[in-house]
Coordinates of C-alpha atoms in Angstrom, one line a residue:
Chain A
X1 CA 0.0 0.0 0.0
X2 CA 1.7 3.2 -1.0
X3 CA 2.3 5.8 1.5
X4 CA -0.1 9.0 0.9
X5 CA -0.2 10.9 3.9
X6 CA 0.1 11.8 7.7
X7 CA -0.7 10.4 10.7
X8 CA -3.3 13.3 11.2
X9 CA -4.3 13.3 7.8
X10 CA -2.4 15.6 5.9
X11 CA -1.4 14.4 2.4
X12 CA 2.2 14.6 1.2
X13 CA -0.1 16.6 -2.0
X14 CA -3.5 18.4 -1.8
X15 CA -3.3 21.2 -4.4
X16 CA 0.2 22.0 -3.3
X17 CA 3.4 20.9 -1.5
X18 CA 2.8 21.0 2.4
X19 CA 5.4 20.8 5.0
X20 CA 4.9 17.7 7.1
X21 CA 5.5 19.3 10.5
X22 CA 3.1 22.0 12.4
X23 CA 5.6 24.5 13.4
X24 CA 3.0 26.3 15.1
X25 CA 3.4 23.8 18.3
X26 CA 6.7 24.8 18.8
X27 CA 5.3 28.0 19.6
X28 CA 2.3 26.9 21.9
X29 CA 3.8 24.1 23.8
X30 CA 7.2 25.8 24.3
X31 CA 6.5 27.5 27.9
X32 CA 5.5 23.8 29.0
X33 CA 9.3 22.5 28.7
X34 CA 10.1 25.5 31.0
X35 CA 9.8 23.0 34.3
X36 CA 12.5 20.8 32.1
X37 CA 14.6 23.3 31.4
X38 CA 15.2 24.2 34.9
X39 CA 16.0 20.2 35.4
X40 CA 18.7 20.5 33.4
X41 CA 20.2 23.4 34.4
X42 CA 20.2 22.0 38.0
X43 CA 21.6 18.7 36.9
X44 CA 24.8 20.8 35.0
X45 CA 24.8 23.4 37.7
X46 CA 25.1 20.7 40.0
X47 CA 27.7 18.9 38.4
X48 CA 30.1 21.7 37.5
X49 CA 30.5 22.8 41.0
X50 CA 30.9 19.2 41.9
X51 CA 33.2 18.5 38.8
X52 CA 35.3 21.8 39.9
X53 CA 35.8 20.8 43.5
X54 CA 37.1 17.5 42.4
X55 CA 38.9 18.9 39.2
X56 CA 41.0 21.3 41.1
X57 CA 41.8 18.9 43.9
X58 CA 42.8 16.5 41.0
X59 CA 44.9 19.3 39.2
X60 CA 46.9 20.0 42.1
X61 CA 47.2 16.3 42.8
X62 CA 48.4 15.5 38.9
X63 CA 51.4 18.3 40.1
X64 CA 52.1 17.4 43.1
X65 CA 55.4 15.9 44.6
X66 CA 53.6 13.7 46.7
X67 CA 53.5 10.3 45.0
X68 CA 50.1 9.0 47.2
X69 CA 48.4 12.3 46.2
X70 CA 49.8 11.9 42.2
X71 CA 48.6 9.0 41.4
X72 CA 45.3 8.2 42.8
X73 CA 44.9 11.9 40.9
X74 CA 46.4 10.6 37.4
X75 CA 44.6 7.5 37.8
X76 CA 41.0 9.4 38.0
X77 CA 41.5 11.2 35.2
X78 CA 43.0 8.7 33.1
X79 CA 39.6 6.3 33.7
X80 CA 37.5 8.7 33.4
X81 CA 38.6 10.4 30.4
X82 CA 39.1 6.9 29.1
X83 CA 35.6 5.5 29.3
X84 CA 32.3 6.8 28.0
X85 CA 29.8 9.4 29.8
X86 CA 27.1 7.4 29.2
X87 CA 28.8 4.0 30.7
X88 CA 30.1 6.2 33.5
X89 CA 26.6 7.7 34.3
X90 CA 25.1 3.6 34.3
X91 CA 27.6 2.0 36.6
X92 CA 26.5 4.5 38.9
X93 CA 22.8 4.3 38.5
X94 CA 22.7 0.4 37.3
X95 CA 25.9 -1.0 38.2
X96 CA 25.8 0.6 42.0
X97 CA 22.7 -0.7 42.6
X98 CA 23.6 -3.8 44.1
X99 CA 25.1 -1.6 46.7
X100 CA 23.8 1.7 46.8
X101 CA 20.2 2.6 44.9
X102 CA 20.4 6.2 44.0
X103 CA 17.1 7.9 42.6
X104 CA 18.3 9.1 38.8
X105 CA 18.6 12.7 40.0
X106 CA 21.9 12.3 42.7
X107 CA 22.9 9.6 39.9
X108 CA 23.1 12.1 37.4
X109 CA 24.9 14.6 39.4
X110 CA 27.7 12.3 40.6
X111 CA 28.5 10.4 37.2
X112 CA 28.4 14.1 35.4
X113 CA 30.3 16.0 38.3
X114 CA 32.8 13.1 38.2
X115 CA 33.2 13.4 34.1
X116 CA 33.5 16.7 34.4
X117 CA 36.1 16.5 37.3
X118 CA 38.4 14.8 35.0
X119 CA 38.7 17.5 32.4
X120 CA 38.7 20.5 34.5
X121 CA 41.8 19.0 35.8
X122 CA 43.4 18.9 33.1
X123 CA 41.8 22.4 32.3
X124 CA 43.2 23.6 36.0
X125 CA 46.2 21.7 35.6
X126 CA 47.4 23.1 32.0
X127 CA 46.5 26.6 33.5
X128 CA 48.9 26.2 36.1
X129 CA 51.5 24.7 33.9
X130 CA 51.4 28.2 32.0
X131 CA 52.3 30.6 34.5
X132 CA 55.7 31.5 34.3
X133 CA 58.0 29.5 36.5
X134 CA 59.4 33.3 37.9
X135 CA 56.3 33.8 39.8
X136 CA 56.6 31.1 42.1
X137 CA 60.1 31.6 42.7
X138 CA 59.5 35.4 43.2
X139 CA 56.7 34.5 46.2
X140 CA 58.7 32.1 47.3
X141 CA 61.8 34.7 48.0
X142 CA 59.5 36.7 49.7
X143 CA 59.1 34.3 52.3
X144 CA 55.7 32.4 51.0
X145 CA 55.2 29.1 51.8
X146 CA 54.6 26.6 48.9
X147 CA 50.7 26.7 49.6
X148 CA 50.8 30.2 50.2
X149 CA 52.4 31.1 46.6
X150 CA 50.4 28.6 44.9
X151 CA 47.2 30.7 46.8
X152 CA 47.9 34.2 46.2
X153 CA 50.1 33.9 43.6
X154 CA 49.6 31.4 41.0
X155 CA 46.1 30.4 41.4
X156 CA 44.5 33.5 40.4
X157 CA 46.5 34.1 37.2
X158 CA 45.9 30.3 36.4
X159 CA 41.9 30.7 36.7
X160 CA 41.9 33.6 34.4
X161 CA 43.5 31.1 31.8
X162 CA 41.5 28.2 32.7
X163 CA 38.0 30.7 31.6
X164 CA 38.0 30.0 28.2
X165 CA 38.7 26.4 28.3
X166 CA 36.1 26.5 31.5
X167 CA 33.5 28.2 29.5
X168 CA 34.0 25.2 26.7
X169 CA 33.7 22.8 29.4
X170 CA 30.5 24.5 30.8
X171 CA 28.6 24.1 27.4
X172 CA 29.7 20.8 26.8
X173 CA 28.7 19.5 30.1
X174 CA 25.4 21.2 29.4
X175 CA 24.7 19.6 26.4
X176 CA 26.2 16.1 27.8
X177 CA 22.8 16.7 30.7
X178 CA 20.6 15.5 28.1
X179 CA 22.0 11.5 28.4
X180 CA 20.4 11.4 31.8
X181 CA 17.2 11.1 29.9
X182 CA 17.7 7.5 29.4
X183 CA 17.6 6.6 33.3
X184 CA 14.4 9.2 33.3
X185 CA 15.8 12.3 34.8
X186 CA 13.4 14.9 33.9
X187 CA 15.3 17.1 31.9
X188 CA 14.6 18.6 28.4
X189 CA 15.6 15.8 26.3
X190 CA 13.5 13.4 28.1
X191 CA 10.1 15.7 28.1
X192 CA 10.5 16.0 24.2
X193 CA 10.7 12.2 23.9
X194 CA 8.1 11.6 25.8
X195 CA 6.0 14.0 24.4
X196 CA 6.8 13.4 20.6
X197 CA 5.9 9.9 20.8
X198 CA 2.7 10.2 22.7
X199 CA 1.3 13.1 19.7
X200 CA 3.6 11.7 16.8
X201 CA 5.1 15.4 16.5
X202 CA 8.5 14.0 17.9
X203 CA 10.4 16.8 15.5
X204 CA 8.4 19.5 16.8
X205 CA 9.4 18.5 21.0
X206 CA 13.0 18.1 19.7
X207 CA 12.4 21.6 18.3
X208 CA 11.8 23.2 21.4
X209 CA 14.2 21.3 23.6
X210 CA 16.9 22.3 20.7
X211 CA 15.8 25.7 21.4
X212 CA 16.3 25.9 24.7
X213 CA 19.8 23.9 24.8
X214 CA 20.5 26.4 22.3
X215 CA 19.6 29.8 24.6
X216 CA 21.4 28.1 27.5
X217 CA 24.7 27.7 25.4
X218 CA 24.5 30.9 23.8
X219 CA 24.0 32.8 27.3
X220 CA 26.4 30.2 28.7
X221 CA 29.2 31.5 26.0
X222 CA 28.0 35.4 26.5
X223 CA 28.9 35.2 30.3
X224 CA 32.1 33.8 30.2
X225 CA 32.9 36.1 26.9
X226 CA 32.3 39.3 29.3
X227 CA 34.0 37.4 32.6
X228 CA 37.6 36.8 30.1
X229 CA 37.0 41.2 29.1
X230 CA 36.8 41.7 32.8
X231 CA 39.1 39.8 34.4
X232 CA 41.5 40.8 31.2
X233 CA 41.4 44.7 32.7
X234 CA 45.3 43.8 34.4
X235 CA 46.3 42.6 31.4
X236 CA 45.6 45.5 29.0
X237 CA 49.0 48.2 28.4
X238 CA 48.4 51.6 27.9
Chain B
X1 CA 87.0 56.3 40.2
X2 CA 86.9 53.4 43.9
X3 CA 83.4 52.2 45.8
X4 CA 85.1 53.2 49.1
X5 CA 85.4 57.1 48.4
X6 CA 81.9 57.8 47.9
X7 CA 79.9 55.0 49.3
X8 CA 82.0 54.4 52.3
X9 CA 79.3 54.4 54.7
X10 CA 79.3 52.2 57.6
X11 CA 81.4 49.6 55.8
X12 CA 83.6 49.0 58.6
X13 CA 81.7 46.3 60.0
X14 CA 83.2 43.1 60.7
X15 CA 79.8 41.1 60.5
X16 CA 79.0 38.9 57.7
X17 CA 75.2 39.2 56.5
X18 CA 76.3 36.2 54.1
X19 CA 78.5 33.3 54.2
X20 CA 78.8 30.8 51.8
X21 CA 81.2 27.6 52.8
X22 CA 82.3 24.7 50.3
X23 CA 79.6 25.2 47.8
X24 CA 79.2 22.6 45.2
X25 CA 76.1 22.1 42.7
X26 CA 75.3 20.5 39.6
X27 CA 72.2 19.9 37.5
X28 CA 73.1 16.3 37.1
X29 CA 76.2 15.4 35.7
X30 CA 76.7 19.0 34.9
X31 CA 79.0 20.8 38.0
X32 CA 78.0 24.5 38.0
X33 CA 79.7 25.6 40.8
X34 CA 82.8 24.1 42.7
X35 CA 84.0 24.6 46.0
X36 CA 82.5 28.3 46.4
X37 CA 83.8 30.4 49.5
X38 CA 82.5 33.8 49.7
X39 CA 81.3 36.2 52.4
X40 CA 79.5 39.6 52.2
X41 CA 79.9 41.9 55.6
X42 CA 77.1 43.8 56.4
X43 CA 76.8 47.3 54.8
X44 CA 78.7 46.0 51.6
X45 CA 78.4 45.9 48.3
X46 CA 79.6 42.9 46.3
X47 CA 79.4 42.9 42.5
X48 CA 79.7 39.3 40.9
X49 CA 81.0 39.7 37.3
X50 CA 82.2 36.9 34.7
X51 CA 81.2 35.2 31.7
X52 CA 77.6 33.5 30.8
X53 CA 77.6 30.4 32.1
X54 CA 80.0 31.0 34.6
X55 CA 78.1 30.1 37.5
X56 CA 77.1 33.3 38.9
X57 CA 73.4 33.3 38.5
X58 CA 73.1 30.0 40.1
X59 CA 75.2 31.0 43.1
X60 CA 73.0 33.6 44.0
X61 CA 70.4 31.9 43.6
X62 CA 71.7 28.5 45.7
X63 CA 72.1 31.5 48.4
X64 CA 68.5 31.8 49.1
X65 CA 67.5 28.3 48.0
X66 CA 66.1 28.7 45.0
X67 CA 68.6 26.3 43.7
X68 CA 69.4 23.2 45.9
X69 CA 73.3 23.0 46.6
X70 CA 74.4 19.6 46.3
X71 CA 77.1 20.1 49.2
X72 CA 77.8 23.7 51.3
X73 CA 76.5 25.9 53.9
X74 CA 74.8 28.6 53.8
X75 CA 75.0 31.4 56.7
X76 CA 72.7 34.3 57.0
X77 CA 73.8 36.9 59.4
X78 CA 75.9 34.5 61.5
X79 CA 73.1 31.7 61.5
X80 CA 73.8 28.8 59.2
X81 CA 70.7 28.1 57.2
X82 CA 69.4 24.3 57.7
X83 CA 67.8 22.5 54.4
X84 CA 64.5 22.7 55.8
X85 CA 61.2 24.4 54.5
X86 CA 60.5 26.2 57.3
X87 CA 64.1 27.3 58.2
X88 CA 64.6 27.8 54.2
X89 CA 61.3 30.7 54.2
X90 CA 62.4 32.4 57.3
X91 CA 65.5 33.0 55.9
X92 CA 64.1 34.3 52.9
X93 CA 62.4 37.0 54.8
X94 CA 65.8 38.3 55.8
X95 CA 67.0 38.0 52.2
X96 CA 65.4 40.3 49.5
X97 CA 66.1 39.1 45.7
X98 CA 65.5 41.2 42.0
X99 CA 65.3 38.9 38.9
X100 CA 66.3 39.8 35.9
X101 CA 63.0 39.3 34.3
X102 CA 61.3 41.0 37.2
X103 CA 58.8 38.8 37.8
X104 CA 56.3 41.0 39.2
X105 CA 52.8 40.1 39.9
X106 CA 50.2 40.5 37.1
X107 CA 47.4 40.3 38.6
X108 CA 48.2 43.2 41.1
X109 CA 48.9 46.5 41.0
X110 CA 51.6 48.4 42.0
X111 CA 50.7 48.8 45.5
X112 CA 49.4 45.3 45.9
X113 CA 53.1 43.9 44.7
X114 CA 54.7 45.9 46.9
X115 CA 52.2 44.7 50.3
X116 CA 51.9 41.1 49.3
X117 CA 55.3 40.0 51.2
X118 CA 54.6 42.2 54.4
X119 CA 51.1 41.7 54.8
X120 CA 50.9 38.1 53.8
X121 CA 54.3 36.8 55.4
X122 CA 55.4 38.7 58.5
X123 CA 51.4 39.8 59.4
X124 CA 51.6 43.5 59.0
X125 CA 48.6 44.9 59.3
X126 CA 47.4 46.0 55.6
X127 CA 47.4 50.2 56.8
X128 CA 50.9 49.7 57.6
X129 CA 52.1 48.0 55.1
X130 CA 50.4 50.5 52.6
X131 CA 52.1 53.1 54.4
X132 CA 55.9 51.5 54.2
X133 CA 55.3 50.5 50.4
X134 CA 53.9 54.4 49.6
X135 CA 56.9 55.1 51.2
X136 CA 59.2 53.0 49.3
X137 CA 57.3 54.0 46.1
X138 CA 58.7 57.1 46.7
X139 CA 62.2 56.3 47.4
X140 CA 62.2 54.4 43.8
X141 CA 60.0 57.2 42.1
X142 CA 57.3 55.6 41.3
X143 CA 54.6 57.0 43.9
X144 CA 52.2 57.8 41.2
X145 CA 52.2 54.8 39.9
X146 CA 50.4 52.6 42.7
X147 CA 47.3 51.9 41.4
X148 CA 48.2 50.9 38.0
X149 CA 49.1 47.3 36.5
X150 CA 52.7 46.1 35.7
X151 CA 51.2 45.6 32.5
X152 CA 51.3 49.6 32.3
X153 CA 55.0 50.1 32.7
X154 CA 58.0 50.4 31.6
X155 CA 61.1 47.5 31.8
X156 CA 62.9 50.0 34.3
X157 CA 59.4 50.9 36.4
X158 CA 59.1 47.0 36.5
X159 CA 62.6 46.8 37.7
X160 CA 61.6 49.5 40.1
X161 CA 58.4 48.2 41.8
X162 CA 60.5 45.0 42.0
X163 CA 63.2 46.4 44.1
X164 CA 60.6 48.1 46.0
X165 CA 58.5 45.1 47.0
X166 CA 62.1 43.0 47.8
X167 CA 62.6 45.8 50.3
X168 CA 59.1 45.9 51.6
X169 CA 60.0 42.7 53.9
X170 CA 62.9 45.0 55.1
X171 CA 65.5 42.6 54.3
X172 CA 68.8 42.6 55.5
X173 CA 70.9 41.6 52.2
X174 CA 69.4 42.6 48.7
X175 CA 70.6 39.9 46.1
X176 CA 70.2 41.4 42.8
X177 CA 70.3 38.8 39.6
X178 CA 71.3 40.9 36.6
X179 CA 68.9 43.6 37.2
X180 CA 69.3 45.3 33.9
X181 CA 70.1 42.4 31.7
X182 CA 66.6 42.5 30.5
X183 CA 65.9 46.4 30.0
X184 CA 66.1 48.5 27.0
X185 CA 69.5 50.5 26.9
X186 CA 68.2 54.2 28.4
X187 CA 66.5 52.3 31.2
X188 CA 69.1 51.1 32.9
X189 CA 70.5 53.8 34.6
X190 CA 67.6 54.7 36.5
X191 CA 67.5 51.2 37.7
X192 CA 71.4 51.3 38.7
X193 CA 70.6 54.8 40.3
X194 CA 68.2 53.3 42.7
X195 CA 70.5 50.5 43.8
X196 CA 73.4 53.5 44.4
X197 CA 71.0 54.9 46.5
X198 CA 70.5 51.5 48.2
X199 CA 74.1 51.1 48.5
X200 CA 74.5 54.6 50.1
X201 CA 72.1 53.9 52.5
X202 CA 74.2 51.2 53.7
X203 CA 72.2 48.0 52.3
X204 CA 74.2 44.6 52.0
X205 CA 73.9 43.7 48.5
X206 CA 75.3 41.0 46.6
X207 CA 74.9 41.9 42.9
X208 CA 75.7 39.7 39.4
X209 CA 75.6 42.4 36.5
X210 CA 76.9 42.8 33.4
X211 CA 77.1 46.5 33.8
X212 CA 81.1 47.2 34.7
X213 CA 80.5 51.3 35.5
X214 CA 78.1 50.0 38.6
X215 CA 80.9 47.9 39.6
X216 CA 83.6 50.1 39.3
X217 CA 81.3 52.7 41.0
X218 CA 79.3 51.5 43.7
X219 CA 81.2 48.0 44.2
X220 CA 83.4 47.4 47.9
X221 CA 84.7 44.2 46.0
X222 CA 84.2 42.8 42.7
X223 CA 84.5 39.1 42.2
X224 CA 85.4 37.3 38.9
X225 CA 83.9 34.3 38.6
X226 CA 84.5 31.7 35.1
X227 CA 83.8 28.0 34.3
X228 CA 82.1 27.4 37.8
X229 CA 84.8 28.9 40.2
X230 CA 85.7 32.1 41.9
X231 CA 89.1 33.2 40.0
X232 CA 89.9 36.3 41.7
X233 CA 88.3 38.9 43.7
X234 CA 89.6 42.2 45.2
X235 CA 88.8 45.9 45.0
X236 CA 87.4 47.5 41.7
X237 CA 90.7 49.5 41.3
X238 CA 92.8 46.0 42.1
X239 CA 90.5 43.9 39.6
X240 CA 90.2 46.2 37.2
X241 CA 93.4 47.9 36.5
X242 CA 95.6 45.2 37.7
X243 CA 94.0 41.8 37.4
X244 CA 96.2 38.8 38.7
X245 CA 95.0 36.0 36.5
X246 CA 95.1 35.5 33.3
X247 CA 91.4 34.9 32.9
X248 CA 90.6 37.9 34.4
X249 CA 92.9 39.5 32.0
X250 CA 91.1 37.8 29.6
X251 CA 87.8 38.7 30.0
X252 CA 87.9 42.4 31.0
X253 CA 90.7 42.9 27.8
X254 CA 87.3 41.8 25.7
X255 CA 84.6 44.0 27.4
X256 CA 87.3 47.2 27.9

């Protein structure tokens, strides 16, 4: 039987080409993905600040002198870097199970935040690997301790560096948010599939969550566009 | 034409501010200094002159640890220095040291170079430390220039604020590691004319430079230094116009 039409009825041809899709949805049921939005900005949010805690302790680990702090910190990020996001994110939500049974949510956070982790340490630890080698030795003859230097002294110049990289990071990790869909996190990817295949309009859901990965990318990238001008101010010669 | 005419100010003192006994280092197989004796009493000036490579950087920098001696001792004002952290960054409080690439901060202005070592080492309070660096602003030239970023200055300003925030711990000995090496050729003597004025004041300094008028000048010894050893040292009139080794010979007969 030859195919003729839509699902709803449209034809491919009545007195005229029509475009298979109503657009007009994306429109009217675009304030509804608003609750899913916010689920995946908490699920990044979360797992940046998570994934920079660990990141930066890693970073300073992967420099580090101290052999037990260098290696359970080149380890980490060698694993994690290694292995899939979405096979990290299911050994914690499937493969822990047997031991701990984490709702999708906290699941989401700690496989992300743990991802993440592994490349902001190498962000952290390339930024700290840049500054000039006469900067520490310049606190250090004023009397700073190693930790002191490293705190008032290297640090801050290294985070400036590590914003651009950061900023990448961010909007990667943002966009990575949408894999907890498939242990049902509520988040924007998730509420299009479910949606789409419950109307048949699944192009016009992926629409709208596109859309809305798209403003939080693009505001994402505006943010740490204005932070690098700012924090660029000791930079700029007269 | 002698350091002792002009600059004879309290230079009679008999106390060394730095001692250096049977130093050796190497970066591996490589020996970069051998058997090193040298002392610096307090209120002179000590200019460290020689070929690249000779080993004179490295000494002054194996003098407050920046470089690990393979075998020596350091003393400090009498008090020999032990290879430990905490012994190593009290010492450096005592011992104030200009790179040659300056190394300021970046991310700090002018006033916040000069206040970091004071405020953040010894636990001055940040209105005096404002106060001593404003001061020592001044004594370089460079008041005006507080708020701004080193980004803003010149190679000598740089030079400048450095020397300022070395002297903001109040250090006993300045060591100064070719302090003009890196600076166009007109800003150098404004950078040597704030280390006269150091050494007039009566500071201990132990320089390496390049730049024979300063030692011939401000200099209470000068000390030849080639392939890793000291060769000769004396008086800028003795090593200058009547150098004893040949090497000495040598070297000034190609920079004279």
């Amino acid at each position: 039987m030859p195919c003729t039409g839509f699902a709803d009825g449209s034809a491919f041809f009545k007195g005229g080409l029509k475009v298979p899709y109503d657009f007009s949805i994306v429109v009217d049921k675009f304030p509804i993905f608003l609750p899913a939005a916010i689920e995946t900005l908490k699920i990044t949010g979360a797992s940046l600040v998570f994934g920079i805690i660990v990141g930066l302790i890693a970073a300073l680990g992967r420099i580090s002198k101290f052999k037990l702090f260098y290696y359970p910190s080149t380890f980490y990020v060698t694993v994690i870097r290694g292995t899939p996001i979405l096979l990290q994110l299911f050994i914690v939500y499937y493969g822990l199970a047997n031991i701990i049974r984490l709702d999708p949510f906290p699941s989401a956070v700690i496989a992300f935040g743990t991802h993440n982790g592994a490349y902001i340490a190498e962000i952290f630890r390339g930024a700290i690997k840049s500054i000039d080698i006469g900067q520490t030795e310049a606190a250090r003859s004023l009397g700073m301790t190693r930790f002191q230097a490293m705190r008032r002294i290297i640090l801050p110049q290294a985070l400036k560096r590590a914003v651009p990289p950061l900023g990448n990071q961010f909007i990667i990790a943002t966009k990575d948010s949408s894999l907890a869909s498939t242990i049902a996190v509520r988040e924007l990817l998730l509420k299009s599939q479910q949606l789409g295949s419950s109307t048949f309009n699944t192009m016009e859901y992926l629409i709208i969550a596109g859309i809305y990965y798209l403003i939080m990318t693009t505001v994402l990238g505006y943010f740490v566009h204005r932070l690098e001008r700012r924090l660029a101010i000791s930079d700029r010669a007269g | 034409m002698t350091g002792r005419g002009e600059y004879a100010v309290n230079k009679r003192s008999e106390r060394k501010m730095v001692e250096v006994k049977g130093l050796n280092m190497s970066f591996g197989s490589l020996e970069v200094l051998r058997d090193i004796n040298l002392s610096v009493a307090e209120g002179e000036v000590v200019v460290i002159i020689g070929p690249s490579g000779s080993g004179k950087s490295t000494l002054l920098r194996c003098i407050n640890f920046l470089e690990k001696s393979r075998l020596g001792e350091i003393y400090i004002d009498g008090r020999l220095v032990e290879r430990k952290e905490k012994t190593i960054n009290t010492m450096r409080q005592d011992v104030g040291m200009v790179f040659q690439h300056f190394n300021l901060f970046p991310h700090m202005t002018v006033l916040q170079n000069v206040i970091e070592g004071p405020t953040q080492v010894k636990g001055m309070s940040k209105g005096e430390a404002v106060q001593l660096a404003e001061s020592l602003l001044a004594k370089v030239g460079l008041q005006d220039k507080r708020d701004e970023y080193p980004a803003m200055l010149s190679g000598g300003q740089k030079q400048r604020v450095a020397i300022a925030r070395a002297l903001a711990m109040q250090p006993q000995v300045m060591l100064f590691d070719e302090p003009t090496s890196a600076l166009d050729p007109e800003l150098v003597g404004e950078v040597l004319g704030v280390m006269k004025e150091l050494a007039r004041e009566g500071m201990t300094m132990l320089v390496v430079t390049h730049e024979m008028g300063f030692a011939r000048e401000v200099a209470d010894r000068v000390v030849f230094m080639d392939d890793t050893k000291i060769i000769e040292e004396g008086t800028p009139e003795e090593l200058f116009n009547n150098p004893q080794n040949e090497r000495t010979q040598a070297f000034l007969s190609k920079i004279f």
